[in-house]
């Protein structure tokens, strides 16, 4: 069966000081957005406390990693200055890492990467796959894991007529090339995760094709991360606004895991965990809870 636990190789995955095992069960990455549009009510302190509470809630609901983003990468988004991003993200990394929570930082900036690693982040999640000058060196200097994501163009313009020769081949080749480059620059293989970058310079058809072909990404040997939660492709399929896409997101996460995703990046941790636990029970015949709440 695709996605049944026996079919997945199990290995240790370096994620800073909190190693994880990849392949034993799907891992859940909970999304923590600290861009002002997500926390528009009140000043930084209120925002910070709320953000921490939300992170702890997601961990209690079964999240393995909290992905903190201080710069919006949504289509059309404008870049944020370095000092603003640092101020939004680093105090959260410090606090959560001190509490023993695994943290990933969603950034493209080498300076933010270095600060995040020094503050205890276990993973750097880079939507530009370490292509910014200095980014590769910043990650190589630490021990944390890295997620290499594919994006065509840049957030400001990426949704204007994305084009590929062959969507699956093009994206996979790019990711394998970036991963090899990382290895050549001293980032060990067991620190690398790849991500097809759903919604980043892709049409609905491209995103669906990539999800259907996740097996081709898994076959590279690198663990695959999938982020589809609440994205417009799901809106297009079900005809719903962004805040009404929970069921669609859970369905997509399940389908991604069934096709080989090792990590799913989600907003709705509790619901995703429940769905994956039920699916796992039916796949294996064992109803011992697979993903535990805390
Ligand atoms: C992704 C991401 C994704 C990874 C965002 C959103 C847009 N990082 N950051 N993969 N998406 N690795 O969540 O809608 O798909 S921001």
PDB file of C-alpha atoms and ligand atoms in Angstrom:
ATOM      1  CA  UNK A   1       0.000   0.000   0.000  1.00  0.00           C
ATOM      2  CA  UNK A   2       1.331   3.460  -0.723  1.00  0.00           C
ATOM      3  CA  UNK A   3       2.100   5.151   2.556  1.00  0.00           C
ATOM      4  CA  UNK A   4       1.743   2.137   4.801  1.00  0.00           C
ATOM      5  CA  UNK A   5       4.373   2.289   7.547  1.00  0.00           C
ATOM      6  CA  UNK A   6       6.228  -0.818   6.325  1.00  0.00           C
ATOM      7  CA  UNK A   7       6.959   0.801   2.986  1.00  0.00           C
ATOM      8  CA  UNK A   8       8.877   3.693   4.514  1.00  0.00           C
ATOM      9  CA  UNK A   9      12.535   3.489   5.420  1.00  0.00           C
ATOM     10  CA  UNK A  10      13.053   4.665   8.963  1.00  0.00           C
ATOM     11  CA  UNK A  11      15.974   6.869   9.774  1.00  0.00           C
ATOM     12  CA  UNK A  12      17.170   9.428  12.191  1.00  0.00           C
ATOM     13  CA  UNK A  13      16.775  12.966  11.046  1.00  0.00           C
ATOM     14  CA  UNK A  14      18.983  15.668  12.457  1.00  0.00           C
ATOM     15  CA  UNK A  15      16.896  18.570  13.653  1.00  0.00           C
ATOM     16  CA  UNK A  16      19.160  20.658  15.850  1.00  0.00           C
ATOM     17  CA  UNK A  17      19.453  19.337  19.371  1.00  0.00           C
ATOM     18  CA  UNK A  18      16.146  17.470  19.084  1.00  0.00           C
ATOM     19  CA  UNK A  19      16.596  14.695  16.549  1.00  0.00           C
ATOM     20  CA  UNK A  20      13.524  13.148  14.994  1.00  0.00           C
ATOM     21  CA  UNK A  21      12.861   9.903  13.240  1.00  0.00           C
ATOM     22  CA  UNK A  22      11.670  10.183   9.687  1.00  0.00           C
ATOM     23  CA  UNK A  23       9.474   7.524   8.159  1.00  0.00           C
ATOM     24  CA  UNK A  24       8.160   5.913  11.325  1.00  0.00           C
ATOM     25  CA  UNK A  25       5.079   8.100  11.256  1.00  0.00           C
ATOM     26  CA  UNK A  26       4.192  11.357   9.542  1.00  0.00           C
ATOM     27  CA  UNK A  27       5.518  14.454  11.274  1.00  0.00           C
ATOM     28  CA  UNK A  28       3.352  17.496  11.837  1.00  0.00           C
ATOM     29  CA  UNK A  29       4.685  21.006  11.341  1.00  0.00           C
ATOM     30  CA  UNK A  30       2.390  23.608  12.899  1.00  0.00           C
ATOM     31  CA  UNK A  31       2.349  27.033  11.251  1.00  0.00           C
ATOM     32  CA  UNK A  32       2.980  30.102  13.411  1.00  0.00           C
ATOM     33  CA  UNK A  33       2.609  33.268  11.389  1.00  0.00           C
ATOM     34  CA  UNK A  34       3.865  36.391  13.102  1.00  0.00           C
ATOM     35  CA  UNK A  35       3.287  38.775  10.261  1.00  0.00           C
ATOM     36  CA  UNK A  36       1.159  41.796  11.261  1.00  0.00           C
ATOM     37  CA  UNK A  37      -1.834  40.743   9.188  1.00  0.00           C
ATOM     38  CA  UNK A  38      -2.111  37.623  11.377  1.00  0.00           C
ATOM     39  CA  UNK A  39      -1.764  39.526  14.661  1.00  0.00           C
ATOM     40  CA  UNK A  40      -3.249  42.913  13.916  1.00  0.00           C
ATOM     41  CA  UNK A  41      -4.865  43.331  17.308  1.00  0.00           C
ATOM     42  CA  UNK A  42      -2.539  45.129  19.711  1.00  0.00           C
ATOM     43  CA  UNK A  43       1.202  45.760  20.026  1.00  0.00           C
ATOM     44  CA  UNK A  44       4.213  43.451  19.942  1.00  0.00           C
ATOM     45  CA  UNK A  45       3.842  42.108  23.455  1.00  0.00           C
ATOM     46  CA  UNK A  46       0.243  41.045  22.984  1.00  0.00           C
ATOM     47  CA  UNK A  47       1.218  39.570  19.639  1.00  0.00           C
ATOM     48  CA  UNK A  48       4.131  37.736  21.219  1.00  0.00           C
ATOM     49  CA  UNK A  49       2.113  36.246  24.082  1.00  0.00           C
ATOM     50  CA  UNK A  50      -0.592  35.150  21.681  1.00  0.00           C
ATOM     51  CA  UNK A  51       1.954  33.625  19.378  1.00  0.00           C
ATOM     52  CA  UNK A  52       3.540  31.650  22.222  1.00  0.00           C
ATOM     53  CA  UNK A  53       0.172  30.394  23.412  1.00  0.00           C
ATOM     54  CA  UNK A  54      -0.745  29.322  19.927  1.00  0.00           C
ATOM     55  CA  UNK A  55       2.570  27.470  19.513  1.00  0.00           C
ATOM     56  CA  UNK A  56       2.101  25.636  22.822  1.00  0.00           C
ATOM     57  CA  UNK A  57      -1.470  24.756  21.835  1.00  0.00           C
ATOM     58  CA  UNK A  58      -0.250  23.223  18.575  1.00  0.00           C
ATOM     59  CA  UNK A  59       2.379  21.178  20.435  1.00  0.00           C
ATOM     60  CA  UNK A  60      -0.288  19.949  22.859  1.00  0.00           C
ATOM     61  CA  UNK A  61      -2.375  18.963  19.838  1.00  0.00           C
ATOM     62  CA  UNK A  62       0.469  16.851  18.440  1.00  0.00           C
ATOM     63  CA  UNK A  63       2.736  19.167  16.431  1.00  0.00           C
ATOM     64  CA  UNK A  64       6.334  17.934  16.204  1.00  0.00           C
ATOM     65  CA  UNK A  65       7.776  21.195  14.912  1.00  0.00           C
ATOM     66  CA  UNK A  66       6.581  24.810  15.038  1.00  0.00           C
ATOM     67  CA  UNK A  67       7.364  26.789  11.885  1.00  0.00           C
ATOM     68  CA  UNK A  68       7.723  30.489  12.678  1.00  0.00           C
ATOM     69  CA  UNK A  69       7.420  32.967   9.820  1.00  0.00           C
ATOM     70  CA  UNK A  70       8.040  36.701  10.195  1.00  0.00           C
ATOM     71  CA  UNK A  71       7.817  37.618   6.525  1.00  0.00           C
ATOM     72  CA  UNK A  72       4.800  36.891   4.397  1.00  0.00           C
ATOM     73  CA  UNK A  73       5.585  34.908   1.259  1.00  0.00           C
ATOM     74  CA  UNK A  74       2.042  35.025  -0.038  1.00  0.00           C
ATOM     75  CA  UNK A  75       1.596  35.922  -3.702  1.00  0.00           C
ATOM     76  CA  UNK A  76       2.075  39.680  -4.051  1.00  0.00           C
ATOM     77  CA  UNK A  77       3.759  40.072  -0.641  1.00  0.00           C
ATOM     78  CA  UNK A  78       6.347  42.833  -0.145  1.00  0.00           C
ATOM     79  CA  UNK A  79       9.663  41.906   1.547  1.00  0.00           C
ATOM     80  CA  UNK A  80      10.164  42.887   5.223  1.00  0.00           C
ATOM     81  CA  UNK A  81      13.359  44.586   6.506  1.00  0.00           C
ATOM     82  CA  UNK A  82      15.842  42.380   8.332  1.00  0.00           C
ATOM     83  CA  UNK A  83      15.556  44.085  11.736  1.00  0.00           C
ATOM     84  CA  UNK A  84      11.766  43.814  11.709  1.00  0.00           C
ATOM     85  CA  UNK A  85      11.880  40.116  10.893  1.00  0.00           C
ATOM     86  CA  UNK A  86      14.504  39.490  13.600  1.00  0.00           C
ATOM     87  CA  UNK A  87      12.437  41.330  16.191  1.00  0.00           C
ATOM     88  CA  UNK A  88       9.323  39.349  15.311  1.00  0.00           C
ATOM     89  CA  UNK A  89      10.904  35.928  15.169  1.00  0.00           C
ATOM     90  CA  UNK A  90      13.957  35.557  17.417  1.00  0.00           C
ATOM     91  CA  UNK A  91      12.342  36.120  20.843  1.00  0.00           C
ATOM     92  CA  UNK A  92       9.793  33.440  19.986  1.00  0.00           C
ATOM     93  CA  UNK A  93      12.496  30.996  18.913  1.00  0.00           C
ATOM     94  CA  UNK A  94      14.392  31.599  22.166  1.00  0.00           C
ATOM     95  CA  UNK A  95      11.362  31.080  24.372  1.00  0.00           C
ATOM     96  CA  UNK A  96      10.013  28.013  22.590  1.00  0.00           C
ATOM     97  CA  UNK A  97      13.419  26.346  22.221  1.00  0.00           C
ATOM     98  CA  UNK A  98      14.032  26.874  25.945  1.00  0.00           C
ATOM     99  CA  UNK A  99      10.754  25.068  26.602  1.00  0.00           C
ATOM    100  CA  UNK A 100      12.051  22.104  24.619  1.00  0.00           C
ATOM    101  CA  UNK A 101       9.837  22.761  21.600  1.00  0.00           C
ATOM    102  CA  UNK A 102      11.318  22.043  18.179  1.00  0.00           C
ATOM    103  CA  UNK A 103      11.319  25.191  16.124  1.00  0.00           C
ATOM    104  CA  UNK A 104      11.719  25.825  12.426  1.00  0.00           C
ATOM    105  CA  UNK A 105      12.172  29.323  11.024  1.00  0.00           C
ATOM    106  CA  UNK A 106      10.631  30.237   7.687  1.00  0.00           C
ATOM    107  CA  UNK A 107      13.077  32.754   6.236  1.00  0.00           C
ATOM    108  CA  UNK A 108      15.159  33.476   3.144  1.00  0.00           C
ATOM    109  CA  UNK A 109      17.614  35.822   4.907  1.00  0.00           C
ATOM    110  CA  UNK A 110      21.062  34.549   5.969  1.00  0.00           C
ATOM    111  CA  UNK A 111      21.226  36.933   8.931  1.00  0.00           C
ATOM    112  CA  UNK A 112      17.865  35.734  10.248  1.00  0.00           C
ATOM    113  CA  UNK A 113      18.999  32.133   9.702  1.00  0.00           C
ATOM    114  CA  UNK A 114      22.137  32.654  11.778  1.00  0.00           C
ATOM    115  CA  UNK A 115      20.236  34.398  14.565  1.00  0.00           C
ATOM    116  CA  UNK A 116      17.567  31.679  14.535  1.00  0.00           C
ATOM    117  CA  UNK A 117      20.191  28.931  14.792  1.00  0.00           C
ATOM    118  CA  UNK A 118      21.952  30.744  17.638  1.00  0.00           C
ATOM    119  CA  UNK A 119      18.579  31.077  19.396  1.00  0.00           C
ATOM    120  CA  UNK A 120      17.992  27.314  19.212  1.00  0.00           C
ATOM    121  CA  UNK A 121      16.068  26.677  15.988  1.00  0.00           C
ATOM    122  CA  UNK A 122      16.246  23.044  14.858  1.00  0.00           C
ATOM    123  CA  UNK A 123      15.389  23.739  11.263  1.00  0.00           C
ATOM    124  CA  UNK A 124      15.602  26.456   8.627  1.00  0.00           C
ATOM    125  CA  UNK A 125      12.700  26.474   6.211  1.00  0.00           C
ATOM    126  CA  UNK A 126      13.755  28.413   3.130  1.00  0.00           C
ATOM    127  CA  UNK A 127      11.219  28.974   0.362  1.00  0.00           C
ATOM    128  CA  UNK A 128      14.121  30.022  -1.879  1.00  0.00           C
ATOM    129  CA  UNK A 129      16.115  26.816  -1.203  1.00  0.00           C
ATOM    130  CA  UNK A 130      19.245  28.612   0.108  1.00  0.00           C
ATOM    131  CA  UNK A 131      19.751  30.570  -3.101  1.00  0.00           C
ATOM    132  CA  UNK A 132      20.347  33.950  -1.412  1.00  0.00           C
ATOM    133  CA  UNK A 133      24.072  34.772  -1.155  1.00  0.00           C
ATOM    134  CA  UNK A 134      25.339  33.531   2.217  1.00  0.00           C
ATOM    135  CA  UNK A 135      22.322  31.335   2.990  1.00  0.00           C
ATOM    136  CA  UNK A 136      24.051  28.023   2.277  1.00  0.00           C
ATOM    137  CA  UNK A 137      27.012  29.007   4.493  1.00  0.00           C
ATOM    138  CA  UNK A 138      24.686  30.140   7.282  1.00  0.00           C
ATOM    139  CA  UNK A 139      22.993  26.736   7.419  1.00  0.00           C
ATOM    140  CA  UNK A 140      26.228  24.772   6.879  1.00  0.00           C
ATOM    141  CA  UNK A 141      27.756  26.495   9.915  1.00  0.00           C
ATOM    142  CA  UNK A 142      25.085  25.019  12.214  1.00  0.00           C
ATOM    143  CA  UNK A 143      23.665  21.575  12.863  1.00  0.00           C
ATOM    144  CA  UNK A 144      20.030  22.192  12.107  1.00  0.00           C
ATOM    145  CA  UNK A 145      17.923  20.622   9.407  1.00  0.00           C
ATOM    146  CA  UNK A 146      16.965  22.553   6.286  1.00  0.00           C
ATOM    147  CA  UNK A 147      13.884  22.479   4.102  1.00  0.00           C
ATOM    148  CA  UNK A 148      14.647  23.285   0.472  1.00  0.00           C
ATOM    149  CA  UNK A 149      11.506  24.510  -1.261  1.00  0.00           C
ATOM    150  CA  UNK A 150      10.936  25.070  -4.947  1.00  0.00           C
ATOM    151  CA  UNK A 151       9.579  28.421  -6.093  1.00  0.00           C
ATOM    152  CA  UNK A 152       9.312  29.810  -9.606  1.00  0.00           C
ATOM    153  CA  UNK A 153       9.965  33.559  -9.609  1.00  0.00           C
ATOM    154  CA  UNK A 154       9.502  35.564  -6.407  1.00  0.00           C
ATOM    155  CA  UNK A 155       6.440  36.099  -4.210  1.00  0.00           C
ATOM    156  CA  UNK A 156       5.653  39.525  -5.676  1.00  0.00           C
ATOM    157  CA  UNK A 157       5.138  38.171  -9.198  1.00  0.00           C
ATOM    158  CA  UNK A 158       5.207  34.379  -9.037  1.00  0.00           C
ATOM    159  CA  UNK A 159       1.558  33.790  -9.874  1.00  0.00           C
ATOM    160  CA  UNK A 160       1.712  35.653 -13.197  1.00  0.00           C
ATOM    161  CA  UNK A 161       1.699  32.917 -15.796  1.00  0.00           C
ATOM    162  CA  UNK A 162       3.911  30.258 -14.247  1.00  0.00           C
ATOM    163  CA  UNK A 163       5.332  27.984 -16.920  1.00  0.00           C
ATOM    164  CA  UNK A 164       7.121  24.625 -16.936  1.00  0.00           C
ATOM    165  CA  UNK A 165       8.355  22.187 -19.572  1.00  0.00           C
ATOM    166  CA  UNK A 166       7.332  19.335 -17.319  1.00  0.00           C
ATOM    167  CA  UNK A 167       6.144  20.391 -13.893  1.00  0.00           C
ATOM    168  CA  UNK A 168       7.186  17.258 -11.981  1.00  0.00           C
ATOM    169  CA  UNK A 169      10.549  16.812 -13.719  1.00  0.00           C
ATOM    170  CA  UNK A 170      11.462  20.500 -13.524  1.00  0.00           C
ATOM    171  CA  UNK A 171      10.663  20.833  -9.824  1.00  0.00           C
ATOM    172  CA  UNK A 172      12.288  17.544  -8.894  1.00  0.00           C
ATOM    173  CA  UNK A 173      15.467  18.324 -10.820  1.00  0.00           C
ATOM    174  CA  UNK A 174      15.753  21.711  -9.174  1.00  0.00           C
ATOM    175  CA  UNK A 175      15.361  20.229  -5.691  1.00  0.00           C
ATOM    176  CA  UNK A 176      17.816  17.400  -6.240  1.00  0.00           C
ATOM    177  CA  UNK A 177      20.345  19.872  -7.616  1.00  0.00           C
ATOM    178  CA  UNK A 178      19.948  22.159  -4.598  1.00  0.00           C
ATOM    179  CA  UNK A 179      20.208  19.196  -2.226  1.00  0.00           C
ATOM    180  CA  UNK A 180      23.418  17.996  -3.905  1.00  0.00           C
ATOM    181  CA  UNK A 181      24.790  21.524  -3.668  1.00  0.00           C
ATOM    182  CA  UNK A 182      24.015  21.549   0.049  1.00  0.00           C
ATOM    183  CA  UNK A 183      25.806  18.249   0.531  1.00  0.00           C
ATOM    184  CA  UNK A 184      28.815  19.549  -1.417  1.00  0.00           C
ATOM    185  CA  UNK A 185      28.868  22.538   0.929  1.00  0.00           C
ATOM    186  CA  UNK A 186      28.930  20.477   4.097  1.00  0.00           C
ATOM    187  CA  UNK A 187      25.244  20.039   4.924  1.00  0.00           C
ATOM    188  CA  UNK A 188      24.885  16.328   5.662  1.00  0.00           C
ATOM    189  CA  UNK A 189      22.235  14.378   3.825  1.00  0.00           C
ATOM    190  CA  UNK A 190      20.341  13.583   7.003  1.00  0.00           C
ATOM    191  CA  UNK A 191      19.750  17.294   7.560  1.00  0.00           C
ATOM    192  CA  UNK A 192      17.963  17.876   4.252  1.00  0.00           C
ATOM    193  CA  UNK A 193      14.242  17.896   3.436  1.00  0.00           C
ATOM    194  CA  UNK A 194      12.744  18.798   0.056  1.00  0.00           C
ATOM    195  CA  UNK A 195       9.434  20.484  -0.718  1.00  0.00           C
ATOM    196  CA  UNK A 196       7.736  20.970  -4.120  1.00  0.00           C
ATOM    197  CA  UNK A 197       6.474  24.394  -2.974  1.00  0.00           C
ATOM    198  CA  UNK A 198       2.772  24.159  -3.717  1.00  0.00           C
ATOM    199  CA  UNK A 199       1.370  27.548  -4.701  1.00  0.00           C
ATOM    200  CA  UNK A 200       4.758  29.146  -5.310  1.00  0.00           C
ATOM    201  CA  UNK A 201       4.645  29.996  -9.012  1.00  0.00           C
ATOM    202  CA  UNK A 202       2.171  27.215  -9.792  1.00  0.00           C
ATOM    203  CA  UNK A 203      -1.318  26.945 -11.203  1.00  0.00           C
ATOM    204  CA  UNK A 204      -4.008  24.718  -9.704  1.00  0.00           C
ATOM    205  CA  UNK A 205      -3.153  22.115 -12.358  1.00  0.00           C
ATOM    206  CA  UNK A 206       0.545  22.273 -11.440  1.00  0.00           C
ATOM    207  CA  UNK A 207      -0.214  21.825  -7.733  1.00  0.00           C
ATOM    208  CA  UNK A 208      -2.502  18.875  -8.330  1.00  0.00           C
ATOM    209  CA  UNK A 209       0.050  17.274 -10.663  1.00  0.00           C
ATOM    210  CA  UNK A 210       2.773  17.660  -8.029  1.00  0.00           C
ATOM    211  CA  UNK A 211       0.608  16.120  -5.308  1.00  0.00           C
ATOM    212  CA  UNK A 212      -0.255  13.204  -7.559  1.00  0.00           C
ATOM    213  CA  UNK A 213       3.445  12.677  -8.283  1.00  0.00           C
ATOM    214  CA  UNK A 214       4.799  12.920  -4.727  1.00  0.00           C
ATOM    215  CA  UNK A 215       6.169   9.396  -5.161  1.00  0.00           C
ATOM    216  CA  UNK A 216       8.717  10.778  -7.629  1.00  0.00           C
ATOM    217  CA  UNK A 217       9.953  13.180  -4.949  1.00  0.00           C
ATOM    218  CA  UNK A 218      10.035  10.502  -2.288  1.00  0.00           C
ATOM    219  CA  UNK A 219      12.073   8.337  -4.666  1.00  0.00           C
ATOM    220  CA  UNK A 220      14.925  10.880  -4.491  1.00  0.00           C
ATOM    221  CA  UNK A 221      15.604   9.555  -0.990  1.00  0.00           C
ATOM    222  CA  UNK A 222      15.176  12.929   0.685  1.00  0.00           C
ATOM    223  CA  UNK A 223      12.233  13.260   3.066  1.00  0.00           C
ATOM    224  CA  UNK A 224       9.419  15.275   1.485  1.00  0.00           C
ATOM    225  CA  UNK A 225       7.581  18.137   3.180  1.00  0.00           C
ATOM    226  CA  UNK A 226       4.225  19.287   1.828  1.00  0.00           C
ATOM    227  CA  UNK A 227       2.516  22.606   2.562  1.00  0.00           C
ATOM    228  CA  UNK A 228      -0.973  22.899   1.118  1.00  0.00           C
ATOM    229  CA  UNK A 229      -2.922  24.018   4.189  1.00  0.00           C
ATOM    230  CA  UNK A 230      -5.648  26.575   3.303  1.00  0.00           C
ATOM    231  CA  UNK A 231      -3.980  27.422  -0.009  1.00  0.00           C
ATOM    232  CA  UNK A 232      -5.920  28.862  -2.928  1.00  0.00           C
ATOM    233  CA  UNK A 233      -5.691  25.632  -4.905  1.00  0.00           C
ATOM    234  CA  UNK A 234      -7.930  24.072  -2.267  1.00  0.00           C
ATOM    235  CA  UNK A 235     -10.196  27.131  -2.431  1.00  0.00           C
ATOM    236  CA  UNK A 236     -10.459  26.602  -6.135  1.00  0.00           C
ATOM    237  CA  UNK A 237     -11.351  22.932  -5.744  1.00  0.00           C
ATOM    238  CA  UNK A 238     -13.973  23.350  -3.018  1.00  0.00           C
ATOM    239  CA  UNK A 239     -15.113  26.889  -3.778  1.00  0.00           C
ATOM    240  CA  UNK A 240     -14.466  28.292  -0.300  1.00  0.00           C
ATOM    241  CA  UNK A 241     -12.766  31.309   1.264  1.00  0.00           C
ATOM    242  CA  UNK A 242      -9.476  30.971   3.103  1.00  0.00           C
ATOM    243  CA  UNK A 243     -11.016  30.547   6.564  1.00  0.00           C
ATOM    244  CA  UNK A 244     -13.360  27.795   5.424  1.00  0.00           C
ATOM    245  CA  UNK A 245     -10.788  25.399   4.071  1.00  0.00           C
ATOM    246  CA  UNK A 246     -10.099  23.213   7.092  1.00  0.00           C
ATOM    247  CA  UNK A 247     -11.728  20.050   5.804  1.00  0.00           C
ATOM    248  CA  UNK A 248     -10.134  20.558   2.404  1.00  0.00           C
ATOM    249  CA  UNK A 249      -6.745  21.014   4.080  1.00  0.00           C
ATOM    250  CA  UNK A 250      -7.112  17.888   6.204  1.00  0.00           C
ATOM    251  CA  UNK A 251      -8.074  15.861   3.136  1.00  0.00           C
ATOM    252  CA  UNK A 252      -5.074  17.184   1.243  1.00  0.00           C
ATOM    253  CA  UNK A 253      -2.700  16.441   4.140  1.00  0.00           C
ATOM    254  CA  UNK A 254      -3.989  12.886   4.304  1.00  0.00           C
ATOM    255  CA  UNK A 255      -3.569  12.402   0.562  1.00  0.00           C
ATOM    256  CA  UNK A 256      -0.051  13.853   0.758  1.00  0.00           C
ATOM    257  CA  UNK A 257       0.961  11.453   3.539  1.00  0.00           C
ATOM    258  CA  UNK A 258      -0.587   8.541   1.633  1.00  0.00           C
ATOM    259  CA  UNK A 259       1.637   9.478  -1.318  1.00  0.00           C
ATOM    260  CA  UNK A 260       4.800   9.668   0.753  1.00  0.00           C
ATOM    261  CA  UNK A 261       5.023  13.049   2.470  1.00  0.00           C
ATOM    262  CA  UNK A 262       7.165  12.685   5.601  1.00  0.00           C
ATOM    263  CA  UNK A 263       6.143  16.051   7.031  1.00  0.00           C
ATOM    264  CA  UNK A 264       2.958  18.065   6.549  1.00  0.00           C
ATOM    265  CA  UNK A 265       2.932  21.799   7.250  1.00  0.00           C
ATOM    266  CA  UNK A 266      -0.501  22.707   8.593  1.00  0.00           C
ATOM    267  CA  UNK A 267      -2.555  25.364  10.370  1.00  0.00           C
ATOM    268  CA  UNK A 268      -5.116  22.948  11.816  1.00  0.00           C
ATOM    269  CA  UNK A 269      -2.915  20.630  13.856  1.00  0.00           C
ATOM    270  CA  UNK A 270      -5.599  19.043  16.007  1.00  0.00           C
ATOM    271  CA  UNK A 271      -7.835  18.075  13.090  1.00  0.00           C
ATOM    272  CA  UNK A 272      -4.938  16.861  10.949  1.00  0.00           C
ATOM    273  CA  UNK A 273      -3.624  14.687  13.775  1.00  0.00           C
ATOM    274  CA  UNK A 274      -7.049  13.128  14.357  1.00  0.00           C
ATOM    275  CA  UNK A 275      -7.468  12.379  10.663  1.00  0.00           C
ATOM    276  CA  UNK A 276      -3.986  10.857  10.362  1.00  0.00           C
ATOM    277  CA  UNK A 277      -4.540   8.735  13.470  1.00  0.00           C
ATOM    278  CA  UNK A 278      -7.775   7.292  12.092  1.00  0.00           C
ATOM    279  CA  UNK A 279      -6.212   6.674   8.703  1.00  0.00           C
ATOM    280  CA  UNK A 280      -3.239   4.972  10.337  1.00  0.00           C
ATOM    281  CA  UNK A 281      -5.498   2.715  12.415  1.00  0.00           C
ATOM    282  CA  UNK A 282      -7.369   1.578   9.326  1.00  0.00           C
ATOM    283  CA  UNK A 283      -4.173   1.099   7.300  1.00  0.00           C
ATOM    284  CA  UNK A 284      -2.482  -1.004   9.963  1.00  0.00           C
ATOM    285  CA  UNK A 285      -5.351  -2.569  11.894  1.00  0.00           C
ATOM    286  CA  UNK A 286      -3.819  -1.195  15.095  1.00  0.00           C
ATOM    287  CA  UNK A 287      -5.794   1.431  16.897  1.00  0.00           C
ATOM    288  CA  UNK A 288      -2.987   2.485  19.175  1.00  0.00           C
ATOM    289  CA  UNK A 289      -2.794   6.238  18.685  1.00  0.00           C
ATOM    290  CA  UNK A 290       0.055   6.941  16.305  1.00  0.00           C
ATOM    291  CA  UNK A 291       0.555  10.664  16.774  1.00  0.00           C
ATOM    292  CA  UNK A 292       0.309  11.534  20.442  1.00  0.00           C
ATOM    293  CA  UNK A 293      -1.063  14.657  22.059  1.00  0.00           C
ATOM    294  CA  UNK A 294       0.803  16.146  24.984  1.00  0.00           C
TER     295      UNK A 294
HETATM  296  C1  LIG B   1       5.135  26.922   2.457  1.00  0.00           C
HETATM  297  C2  LIG B   1       6.176  27.389   3.262  1.00  0.00           C
HETATM  298  C3  LIG B   1       5.241  25.623   1.899  1.00  0.00           C
HETATM  299  C4  LIG B   1       7.347  25.422   3.019  1.00  0.00           C
HETATM  300  C5  LIG B   1       4.656  28.917   3.096  1.00  0.00           C
HETATM  301  C6  LIG B   1       1.267  29.593   3.128  1.00  0.00           C
HETATM  302  C7  LIG B   1       2.341  30.336   2.440  1.00  0.00           C
HETATM  303  N1  LIG B   1       7.266  26.651   3.545  1.00  0.00           N
HETATM  304  N2  LIG B   1       5.856  28.650   3.659  1.00  0.00           N
HETATM  305  N3  LIG B   1       6.361  24.914   2.211  1.00  0.00           N
HETATM  306  N4  LIG B   1       4.187  27.897   2.391  1.00  0.00           N
HETATM  307  N5  LIG B   1       8.404  24.657   3.273  1.00  0.00           N
HETATM  308  O1  LIG B   1       1.440  28.946   4.146  1.00  0.00           O
HETATM  309  O2  LIG B   1       0.142  29.695   2.592  1.00  0.00           O
HETATM  310  O3  LIG B   1       4.382  25.129   1.152  1.00  0.00           O
HETATM  311  S1  LIG B   1       3.877  30.459   3.341  1.00  0.00           S
END
